[in-house]
Short mmCIF file of C-alpha atoms (C1' of nucleotides) in Angstrom, two decimals:
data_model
loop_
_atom_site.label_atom_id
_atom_site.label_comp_id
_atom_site.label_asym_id
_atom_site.label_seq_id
_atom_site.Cartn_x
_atom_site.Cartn_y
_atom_site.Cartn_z
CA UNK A 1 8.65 4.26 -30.02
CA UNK A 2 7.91 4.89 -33.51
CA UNK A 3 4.78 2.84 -33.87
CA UNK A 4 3.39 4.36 -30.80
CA UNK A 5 4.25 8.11 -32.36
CA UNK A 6 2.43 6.65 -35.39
CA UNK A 7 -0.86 6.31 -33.36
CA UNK A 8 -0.65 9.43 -32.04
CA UNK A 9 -0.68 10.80 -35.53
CA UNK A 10 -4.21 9.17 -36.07
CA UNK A 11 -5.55 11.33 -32.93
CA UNK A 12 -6.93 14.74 -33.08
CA UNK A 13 -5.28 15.54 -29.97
CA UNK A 14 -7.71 18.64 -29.48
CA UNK A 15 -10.68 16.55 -29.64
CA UNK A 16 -9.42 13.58 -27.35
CA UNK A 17 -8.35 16.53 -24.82
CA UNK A 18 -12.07 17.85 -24.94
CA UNK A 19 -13.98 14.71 -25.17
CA UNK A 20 -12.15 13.10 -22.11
CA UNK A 21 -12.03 16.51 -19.40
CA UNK A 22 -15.51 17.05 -20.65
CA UNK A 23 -16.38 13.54 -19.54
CA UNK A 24 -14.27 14.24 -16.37
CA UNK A 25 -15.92 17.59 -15.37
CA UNK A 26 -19.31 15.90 -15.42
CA UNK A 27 -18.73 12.47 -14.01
CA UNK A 28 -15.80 12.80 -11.32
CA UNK A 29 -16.51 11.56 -8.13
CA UNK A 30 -16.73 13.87 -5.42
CA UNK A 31 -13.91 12.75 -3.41
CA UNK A 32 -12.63 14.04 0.01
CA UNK A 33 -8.81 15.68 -1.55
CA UNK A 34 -10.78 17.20 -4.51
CA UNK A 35 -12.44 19.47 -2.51
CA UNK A 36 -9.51 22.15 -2.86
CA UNK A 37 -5.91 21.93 -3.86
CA UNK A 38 -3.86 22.25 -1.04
CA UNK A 39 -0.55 20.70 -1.85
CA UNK A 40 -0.11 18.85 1.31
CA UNK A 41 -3.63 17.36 1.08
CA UNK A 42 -3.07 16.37 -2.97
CA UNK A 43 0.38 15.08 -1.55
CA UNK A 44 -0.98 12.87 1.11
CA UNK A 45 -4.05 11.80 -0.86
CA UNK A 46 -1.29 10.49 -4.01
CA UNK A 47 0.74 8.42 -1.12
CA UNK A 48 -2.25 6.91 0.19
CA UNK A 49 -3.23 5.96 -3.03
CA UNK A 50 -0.49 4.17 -4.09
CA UNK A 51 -1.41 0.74 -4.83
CA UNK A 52 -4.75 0.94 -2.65
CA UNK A 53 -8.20 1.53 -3.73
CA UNK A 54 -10.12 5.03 -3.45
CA UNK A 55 -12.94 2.94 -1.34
CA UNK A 56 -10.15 2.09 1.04
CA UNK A 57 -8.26 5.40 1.05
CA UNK A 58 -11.04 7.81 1.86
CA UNK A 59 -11.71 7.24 5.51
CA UNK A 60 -8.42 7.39 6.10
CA UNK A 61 -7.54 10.22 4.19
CA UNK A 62 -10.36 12.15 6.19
CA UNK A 63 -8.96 10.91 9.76
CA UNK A 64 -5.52 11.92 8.79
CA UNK A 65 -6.35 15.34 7.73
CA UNK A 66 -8.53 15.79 10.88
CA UNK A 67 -5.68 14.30 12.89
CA UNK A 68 -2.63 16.27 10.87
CA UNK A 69 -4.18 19.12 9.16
CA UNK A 70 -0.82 20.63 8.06
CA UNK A 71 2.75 20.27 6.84
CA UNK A 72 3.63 21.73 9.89
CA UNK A 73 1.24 19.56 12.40
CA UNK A 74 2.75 16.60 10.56
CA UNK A 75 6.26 17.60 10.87
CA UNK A 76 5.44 17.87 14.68
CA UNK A 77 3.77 14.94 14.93
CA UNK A 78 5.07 11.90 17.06
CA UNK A 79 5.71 8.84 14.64
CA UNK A 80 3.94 6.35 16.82
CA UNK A 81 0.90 8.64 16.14
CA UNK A 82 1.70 8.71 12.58
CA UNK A 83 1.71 5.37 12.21
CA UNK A 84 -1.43 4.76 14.11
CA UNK A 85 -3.19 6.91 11.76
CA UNK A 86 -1.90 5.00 9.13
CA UNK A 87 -2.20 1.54 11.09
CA UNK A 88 -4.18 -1.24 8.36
CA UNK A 89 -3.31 0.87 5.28
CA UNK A 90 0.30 -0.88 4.54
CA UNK A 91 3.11 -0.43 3.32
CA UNK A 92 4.34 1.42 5.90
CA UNK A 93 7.46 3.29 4.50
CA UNK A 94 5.13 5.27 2.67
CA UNK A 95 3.98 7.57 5.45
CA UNK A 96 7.80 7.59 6.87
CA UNK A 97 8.78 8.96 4.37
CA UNK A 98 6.14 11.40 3.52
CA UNK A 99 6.57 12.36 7.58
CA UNK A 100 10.53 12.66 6.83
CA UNK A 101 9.35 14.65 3.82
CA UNK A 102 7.24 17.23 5.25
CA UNK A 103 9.87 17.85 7.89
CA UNK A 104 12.16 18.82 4.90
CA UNK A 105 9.61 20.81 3.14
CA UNK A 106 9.36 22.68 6.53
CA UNK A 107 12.80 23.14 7.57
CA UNK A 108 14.20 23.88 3.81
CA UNK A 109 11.99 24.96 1.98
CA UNK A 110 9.95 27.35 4.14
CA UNK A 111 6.80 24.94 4.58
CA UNK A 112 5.87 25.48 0.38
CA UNK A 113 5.51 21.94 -1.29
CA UNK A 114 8.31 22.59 -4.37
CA UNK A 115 6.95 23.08 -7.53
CA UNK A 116 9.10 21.60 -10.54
CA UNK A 117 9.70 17.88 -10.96
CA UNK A 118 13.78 18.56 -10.26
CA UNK A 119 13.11 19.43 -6.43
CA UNK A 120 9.87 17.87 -5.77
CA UNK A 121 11.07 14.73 -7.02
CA UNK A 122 14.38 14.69 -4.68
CA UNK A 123 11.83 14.39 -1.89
CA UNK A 124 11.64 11.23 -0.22
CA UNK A 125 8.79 8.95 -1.49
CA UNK A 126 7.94 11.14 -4.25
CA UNK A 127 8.97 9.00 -7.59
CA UNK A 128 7.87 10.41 -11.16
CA UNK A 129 3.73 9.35 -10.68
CA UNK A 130 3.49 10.99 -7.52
CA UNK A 131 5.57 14.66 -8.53
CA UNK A 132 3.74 14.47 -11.73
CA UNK A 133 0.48 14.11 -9.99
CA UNK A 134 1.38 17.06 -7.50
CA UNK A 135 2.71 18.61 -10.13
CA UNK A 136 -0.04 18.73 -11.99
CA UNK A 137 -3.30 18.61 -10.03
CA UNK A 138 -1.85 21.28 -7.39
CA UNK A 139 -0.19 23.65 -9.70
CA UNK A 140 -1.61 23.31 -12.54
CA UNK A 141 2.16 21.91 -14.30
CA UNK A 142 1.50 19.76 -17.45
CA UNK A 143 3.46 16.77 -16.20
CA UNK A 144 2.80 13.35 -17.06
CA UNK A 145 1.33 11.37 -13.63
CA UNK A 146 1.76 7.75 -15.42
CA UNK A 147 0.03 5.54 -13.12
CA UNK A 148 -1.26 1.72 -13.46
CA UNK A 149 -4.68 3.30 -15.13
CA UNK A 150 -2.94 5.57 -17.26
CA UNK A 151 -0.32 2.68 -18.79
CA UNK A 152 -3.50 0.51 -18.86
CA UNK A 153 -5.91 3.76 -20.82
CA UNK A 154 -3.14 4.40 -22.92
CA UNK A 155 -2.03 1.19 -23.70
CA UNK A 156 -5.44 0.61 -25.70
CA UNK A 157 -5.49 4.31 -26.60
CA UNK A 158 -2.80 4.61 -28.94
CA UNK A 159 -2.81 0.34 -29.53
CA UNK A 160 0.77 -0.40 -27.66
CA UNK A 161 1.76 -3.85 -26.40
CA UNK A 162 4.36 -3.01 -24.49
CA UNK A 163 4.73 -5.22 -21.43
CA UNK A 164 3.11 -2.53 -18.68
CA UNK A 165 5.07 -4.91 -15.97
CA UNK A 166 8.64 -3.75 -17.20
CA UNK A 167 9.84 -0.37 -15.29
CA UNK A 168 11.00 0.49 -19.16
CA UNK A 169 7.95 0.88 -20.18
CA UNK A 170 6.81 3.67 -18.52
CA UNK A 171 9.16 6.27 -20.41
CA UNK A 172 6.80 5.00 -23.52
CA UNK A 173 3.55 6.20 -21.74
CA UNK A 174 5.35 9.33 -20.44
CA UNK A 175 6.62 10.21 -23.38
CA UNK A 176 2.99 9.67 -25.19
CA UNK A 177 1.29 11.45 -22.37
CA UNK A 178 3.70 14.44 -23.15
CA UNK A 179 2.50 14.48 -26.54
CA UNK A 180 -0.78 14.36 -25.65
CA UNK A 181 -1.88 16.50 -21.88
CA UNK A 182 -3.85 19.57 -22.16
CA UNK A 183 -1.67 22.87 -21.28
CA UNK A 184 -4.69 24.34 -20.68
CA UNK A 185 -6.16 21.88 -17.89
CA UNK A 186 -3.44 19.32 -17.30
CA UNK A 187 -4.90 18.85 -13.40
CA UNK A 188 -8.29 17.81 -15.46
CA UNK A 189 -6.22 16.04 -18.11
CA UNK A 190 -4.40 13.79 -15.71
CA UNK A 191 -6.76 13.26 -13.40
CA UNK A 192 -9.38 12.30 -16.06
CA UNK A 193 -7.44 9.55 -17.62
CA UNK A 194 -7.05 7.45 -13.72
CA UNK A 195 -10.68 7.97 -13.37
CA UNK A 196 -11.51 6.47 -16.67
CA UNK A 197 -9.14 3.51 -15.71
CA UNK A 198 -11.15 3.10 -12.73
CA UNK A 199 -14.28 3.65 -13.83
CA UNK A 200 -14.44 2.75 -17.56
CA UNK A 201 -11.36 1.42 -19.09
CA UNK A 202 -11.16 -0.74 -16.34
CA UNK A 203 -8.91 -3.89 -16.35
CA UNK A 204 -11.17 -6.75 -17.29
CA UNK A 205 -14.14 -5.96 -19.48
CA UNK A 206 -13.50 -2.14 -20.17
CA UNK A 207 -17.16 -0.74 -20.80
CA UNK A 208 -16.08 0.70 -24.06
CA UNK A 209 -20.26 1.80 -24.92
CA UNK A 210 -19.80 4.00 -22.36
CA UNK A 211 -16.36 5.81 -23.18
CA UNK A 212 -15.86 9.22 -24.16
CA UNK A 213 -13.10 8.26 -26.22
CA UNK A 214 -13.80 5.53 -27.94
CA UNK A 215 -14.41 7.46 -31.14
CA UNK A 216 -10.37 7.95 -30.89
CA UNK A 217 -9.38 4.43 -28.96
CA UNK A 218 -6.97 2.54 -31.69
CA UNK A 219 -7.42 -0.78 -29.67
CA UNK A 220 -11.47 -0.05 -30.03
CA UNK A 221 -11.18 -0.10 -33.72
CA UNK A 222 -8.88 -2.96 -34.34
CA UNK A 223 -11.28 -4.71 -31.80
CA UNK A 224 -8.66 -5.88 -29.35
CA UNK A 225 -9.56 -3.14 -26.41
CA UNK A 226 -9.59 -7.29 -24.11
CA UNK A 227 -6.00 -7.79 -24.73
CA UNK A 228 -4.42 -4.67 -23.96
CA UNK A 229 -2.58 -4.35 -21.83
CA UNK A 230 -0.19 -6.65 -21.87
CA UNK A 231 1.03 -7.31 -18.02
CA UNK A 232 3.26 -10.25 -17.15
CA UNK A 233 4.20 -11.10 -13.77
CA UNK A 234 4.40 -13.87 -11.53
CA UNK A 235 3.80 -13.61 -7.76
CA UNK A 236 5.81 -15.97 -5.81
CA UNK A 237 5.39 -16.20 -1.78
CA UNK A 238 7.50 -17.88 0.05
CA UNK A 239 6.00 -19.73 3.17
CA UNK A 240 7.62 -18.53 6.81
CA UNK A 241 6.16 -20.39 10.22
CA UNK A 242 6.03 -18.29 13.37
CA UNK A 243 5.25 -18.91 17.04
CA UNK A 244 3.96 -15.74 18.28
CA UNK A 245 2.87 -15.62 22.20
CA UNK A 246 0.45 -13.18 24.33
CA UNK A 247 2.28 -12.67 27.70
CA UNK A 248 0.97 -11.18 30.25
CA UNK A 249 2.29 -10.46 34.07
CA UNK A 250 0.90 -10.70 37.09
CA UNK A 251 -1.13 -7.63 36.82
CA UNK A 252 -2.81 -8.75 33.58
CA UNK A 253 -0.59 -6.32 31.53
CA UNK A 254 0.41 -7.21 28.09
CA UNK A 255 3.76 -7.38 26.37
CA UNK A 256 4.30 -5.81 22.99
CA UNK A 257 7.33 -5.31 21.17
CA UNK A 258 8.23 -2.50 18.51
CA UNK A 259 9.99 -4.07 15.01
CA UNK A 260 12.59 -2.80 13.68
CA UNK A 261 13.06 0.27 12.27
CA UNK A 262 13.98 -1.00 8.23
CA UNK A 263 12.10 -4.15 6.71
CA UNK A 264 8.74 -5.91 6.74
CA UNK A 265 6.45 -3.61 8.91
CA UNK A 266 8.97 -1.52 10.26
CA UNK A 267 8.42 0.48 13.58
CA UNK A 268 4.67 -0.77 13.98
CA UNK A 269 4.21 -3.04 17.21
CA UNK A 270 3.77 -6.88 17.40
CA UNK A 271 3.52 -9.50 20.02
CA UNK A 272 6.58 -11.66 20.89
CA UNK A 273 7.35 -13.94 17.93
CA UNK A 274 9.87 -16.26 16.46
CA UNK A 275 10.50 -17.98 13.07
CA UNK A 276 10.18 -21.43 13.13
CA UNK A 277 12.58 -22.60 10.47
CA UNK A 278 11.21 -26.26 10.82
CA UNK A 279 7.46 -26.58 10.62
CA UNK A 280 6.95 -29.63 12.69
CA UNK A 281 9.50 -28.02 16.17
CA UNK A 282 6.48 -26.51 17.73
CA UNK A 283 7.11 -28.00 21.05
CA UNK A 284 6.86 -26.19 23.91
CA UNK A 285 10.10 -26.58 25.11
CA UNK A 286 11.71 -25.57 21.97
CA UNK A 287 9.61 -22.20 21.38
CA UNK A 288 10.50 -21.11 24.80
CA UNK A 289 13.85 -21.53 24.20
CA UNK A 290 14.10 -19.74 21.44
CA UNK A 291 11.96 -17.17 22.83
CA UNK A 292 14.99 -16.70 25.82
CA UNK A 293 17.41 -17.19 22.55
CA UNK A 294 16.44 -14.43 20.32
CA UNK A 295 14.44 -12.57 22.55
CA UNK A 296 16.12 -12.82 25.67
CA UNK A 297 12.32 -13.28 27.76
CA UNK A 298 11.60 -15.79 30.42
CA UNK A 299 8.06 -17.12 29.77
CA UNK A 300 5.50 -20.20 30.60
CA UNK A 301 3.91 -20.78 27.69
CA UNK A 302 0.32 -22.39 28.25
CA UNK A 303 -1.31 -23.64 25.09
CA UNK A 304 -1.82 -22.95 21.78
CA UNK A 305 -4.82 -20.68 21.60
CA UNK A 306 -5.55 -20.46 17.48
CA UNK A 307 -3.63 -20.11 14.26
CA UNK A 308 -3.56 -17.97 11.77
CA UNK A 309 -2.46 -17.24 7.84
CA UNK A 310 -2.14 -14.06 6.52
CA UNK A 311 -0.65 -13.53 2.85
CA UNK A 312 1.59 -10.64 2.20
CA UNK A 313 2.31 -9.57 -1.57
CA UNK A 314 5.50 -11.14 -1.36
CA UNK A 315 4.93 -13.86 1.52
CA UNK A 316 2.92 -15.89 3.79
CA UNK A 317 2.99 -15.65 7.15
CA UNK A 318 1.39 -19.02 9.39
CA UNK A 319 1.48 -17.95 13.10
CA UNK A 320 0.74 -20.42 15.88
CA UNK A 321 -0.66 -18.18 18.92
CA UNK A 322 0.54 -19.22 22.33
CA UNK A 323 -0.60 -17.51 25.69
CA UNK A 324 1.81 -17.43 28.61
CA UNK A 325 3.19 -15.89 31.57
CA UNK A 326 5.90 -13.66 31.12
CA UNK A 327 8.16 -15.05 34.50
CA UNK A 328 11.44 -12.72 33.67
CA UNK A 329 11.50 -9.06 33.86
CA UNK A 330 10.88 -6.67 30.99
CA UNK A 331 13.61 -6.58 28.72
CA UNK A 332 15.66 -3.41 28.32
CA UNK A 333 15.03 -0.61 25.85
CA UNK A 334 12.11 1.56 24.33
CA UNK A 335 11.05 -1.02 22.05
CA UNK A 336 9.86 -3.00 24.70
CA UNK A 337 6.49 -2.17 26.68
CA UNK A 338 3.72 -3.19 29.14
CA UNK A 339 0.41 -2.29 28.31
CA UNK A 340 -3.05 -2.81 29.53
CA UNK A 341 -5.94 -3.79 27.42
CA UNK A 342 -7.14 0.07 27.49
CA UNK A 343 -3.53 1.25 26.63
CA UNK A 344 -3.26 -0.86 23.96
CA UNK A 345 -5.55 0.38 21.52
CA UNK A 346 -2.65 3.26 21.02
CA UNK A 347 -0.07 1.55 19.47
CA UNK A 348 -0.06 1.04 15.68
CA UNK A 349 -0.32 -3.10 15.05
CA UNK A 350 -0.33 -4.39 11.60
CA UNK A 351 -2.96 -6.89 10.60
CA UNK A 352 -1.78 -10.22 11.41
CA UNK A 353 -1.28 -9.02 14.55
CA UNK A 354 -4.72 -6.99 14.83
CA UNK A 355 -6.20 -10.70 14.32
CA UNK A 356 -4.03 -12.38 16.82
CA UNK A 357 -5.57 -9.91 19.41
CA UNK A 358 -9.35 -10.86 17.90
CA UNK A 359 -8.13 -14.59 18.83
CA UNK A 360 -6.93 -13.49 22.39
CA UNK A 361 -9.94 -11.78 23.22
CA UNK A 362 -12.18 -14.69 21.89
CA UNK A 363 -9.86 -16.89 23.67
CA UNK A 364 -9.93 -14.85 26.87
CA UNK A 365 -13.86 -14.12 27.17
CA UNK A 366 -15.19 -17.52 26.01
CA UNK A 367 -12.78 -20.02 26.73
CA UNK A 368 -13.32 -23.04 23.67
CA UNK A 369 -11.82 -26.06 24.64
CA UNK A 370 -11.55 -26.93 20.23
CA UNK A 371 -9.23 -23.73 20.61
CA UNK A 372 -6.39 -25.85 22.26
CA UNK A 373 -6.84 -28.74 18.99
CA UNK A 374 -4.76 -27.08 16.24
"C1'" DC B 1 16.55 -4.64 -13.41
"C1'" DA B 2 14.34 -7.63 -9.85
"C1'" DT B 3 12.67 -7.73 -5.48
"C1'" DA B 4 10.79 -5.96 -1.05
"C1'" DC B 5 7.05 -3.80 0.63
"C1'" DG B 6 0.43 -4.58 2.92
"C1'" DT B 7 -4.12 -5.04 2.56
"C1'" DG B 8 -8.95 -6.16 1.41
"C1'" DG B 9 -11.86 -7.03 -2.45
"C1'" DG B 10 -13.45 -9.25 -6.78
"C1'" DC B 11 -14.36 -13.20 -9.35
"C1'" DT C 1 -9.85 -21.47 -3.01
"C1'" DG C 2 -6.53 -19.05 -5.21
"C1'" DC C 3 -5.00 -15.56 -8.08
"C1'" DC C 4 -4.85 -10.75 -9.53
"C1'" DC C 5 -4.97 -7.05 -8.26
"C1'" DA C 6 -4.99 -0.86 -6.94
"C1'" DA C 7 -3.62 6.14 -8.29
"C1'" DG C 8 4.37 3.07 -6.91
"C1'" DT C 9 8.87 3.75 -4.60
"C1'" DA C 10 13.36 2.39 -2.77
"C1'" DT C 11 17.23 -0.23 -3.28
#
DNA sequence: CATACGTGGGC
DNA sequence: TGCCCAAGTAT
């Protein structure tokens, strides 16, 4: 803590403030949730953005404000519609809880997004980047919004090497944002240091010709702007096998299946599946049984009709795609459902699945007799 | 504190 | 092709 205080000392804090919201007033991009500062819509925009890019956040940001305008149209909403809206963007939990959120910004606190970082932050989903950004760029609160871009700015700023990966670290950049945000503009201030992360002080090659505040940058000066920051980590997937099967009855309908309300994907909608715990049992006899095992269905299975791999941040998922007949009755409950090819489309599917449909309908259209190989 | 939690894009 | 992400939070 004390070296990074002593870099701070070396910055004419007034100067950095004007040189960077000057640079942010005249080259922000003119995105869809900076066209006012509606709470709700800063609030929603901050959730989308977490962990996914602006290029992939803006349609969606515009179809969910055209679908749920409001706290209050949100609050009402069903949460199958919810999720549809939210269907390809992942992780999920993030618009449960910003639902669950709004309903308890409606029912207890009169519909009015809280305003200090004590309350805002006991809302679910709302950790200290996103009630910092709220904070901040809705009411105007100088609260630090420390962010990926902002460790990563700062980081060369002010010439730390703390490990960006470690949760510890981010008191550091908190505690030299505090030292540091405008009181005069911190919605500017904040808002200006993630766009220059995105747009300037970027990861890998920062353009550092082109920064506003490279007259102030330590890292810049001792020439070591390419090492900063320092981020460990190591990814490690683990590898899971599933047998996943499009049934259909004897009116063409299609089974689907809601998942489970906690975990991996929860509440969106698959097609029957089961793990396959050793890679090399994918006979038919053996998926069907476990099929009537787990899933307590009565099915033909007909042939394998593709395969697919799709990688999670945390795992990979290679699913062998049956079709079949389903030859028992639908099973019990609300998380089961029939559906027709139209009807479908309504239902919130994450992407593995999403492709196993593509395969189906390739399948089903053009039958390919190299489709069967696998 | 480490891990779970998605996806599509860049190199 | 494979790895690293990108405006994090919950547990």
């Amino acid at each position: 803590m004390m070296i990074e205080l002593k870099n701070i000392e070396k910055i004419n804090i007034n100067d950095f403030q004007h040189d960077l919201i000057s640079w942010f007033k005249a080259e922000q991009r003119d995105l869809p949730w900076r066209k006012d500062r509606d709470p709700y819509k800063v609030w929603v925009s901050e959730i989308m953005l977490q962990q996914t890019r602006v290029d992939t956040v803006i349609p969606y940001f515009n179809r969910f404000i055209d679908w749920f305008p409001t706290i209050d149209d949100l609050a009402e909403a069903e949460e199958d519609k919810v999720l549809k809206a939210w269907e390809g963007l992942g992780y999920y939990s993030r618009v449960r809880n910003l639902q669950s959120a709004v309903r308890e910004v409606k029912e207890k606190y009169n519909g009015e997004v809280p305003n200090t970082p004590e309350v805002i932050s006991t809302l679910k989903g709302v950790g200290p980047y996103t009630a910092g950004a709220i904070l901040s760029i809705a009411y105007g609160i100088p609260e630090p919004a420390v962010d990926g871009n902002v460790m990563r700015v700062f980081s060369r700023i002010l010439n730390i090497w703390e490990d960006i990966a470690k949760p510890s670290s981010r008191k550091v950049f908190e505690h030299a944002v505090r030292e540091m945000i405008s009181h005069e503009d911190p919605s500017a201030f904040n808002q200006a240091l993630m766009e220059l992360g995105a747009l300037v002080c970027t990861p890998t090659s920062p353009s550092c010709l082109l920064c506003p505040v490279r007259e102030h940058c330590q890292a810049f000066e001792e020439g070591v702007q390419a090492e900063l920051p320092i981020k460990t980590k190591k990814n490690k997937t683990r590898d899971v096998q599933l047998a996943a099967v499009l049934l259909t009855d004897e009116e063409g309908r299609i089974l689907i299946h809601k998942r489970p309300s906690d975990g991996l994907l929860a509440n969106l909608w698959e097609f029957p599946n089961v793990e396959i715990q050793h890679p090399l049992h994918h006979e038919r006899e053996k998926i069907s049984e476990l099929f009537e095992q787990e899933l307590q269905i009565h099915l033909k299975l007909e042939k394998i009709i593709g395969q697919l791999e799709h990688v999670f941040s945390h795992l990979v998922w290679n699913i062998k795609i049956y079709n079949g007949e389903l030859q028992s009755n639908i099973p019990e409950g609300s998380d089961w459902k029939l559906v027709t090819l139209d009807e479908i489309k309504d239902y919130a599917f994450p992407v593995p699945y999403q492709k196993m449909f593509k395969i189906y309908l390739e399948y089903s259209n053009r039958p390919d007799p190299n489709a069967a190989k696998a």
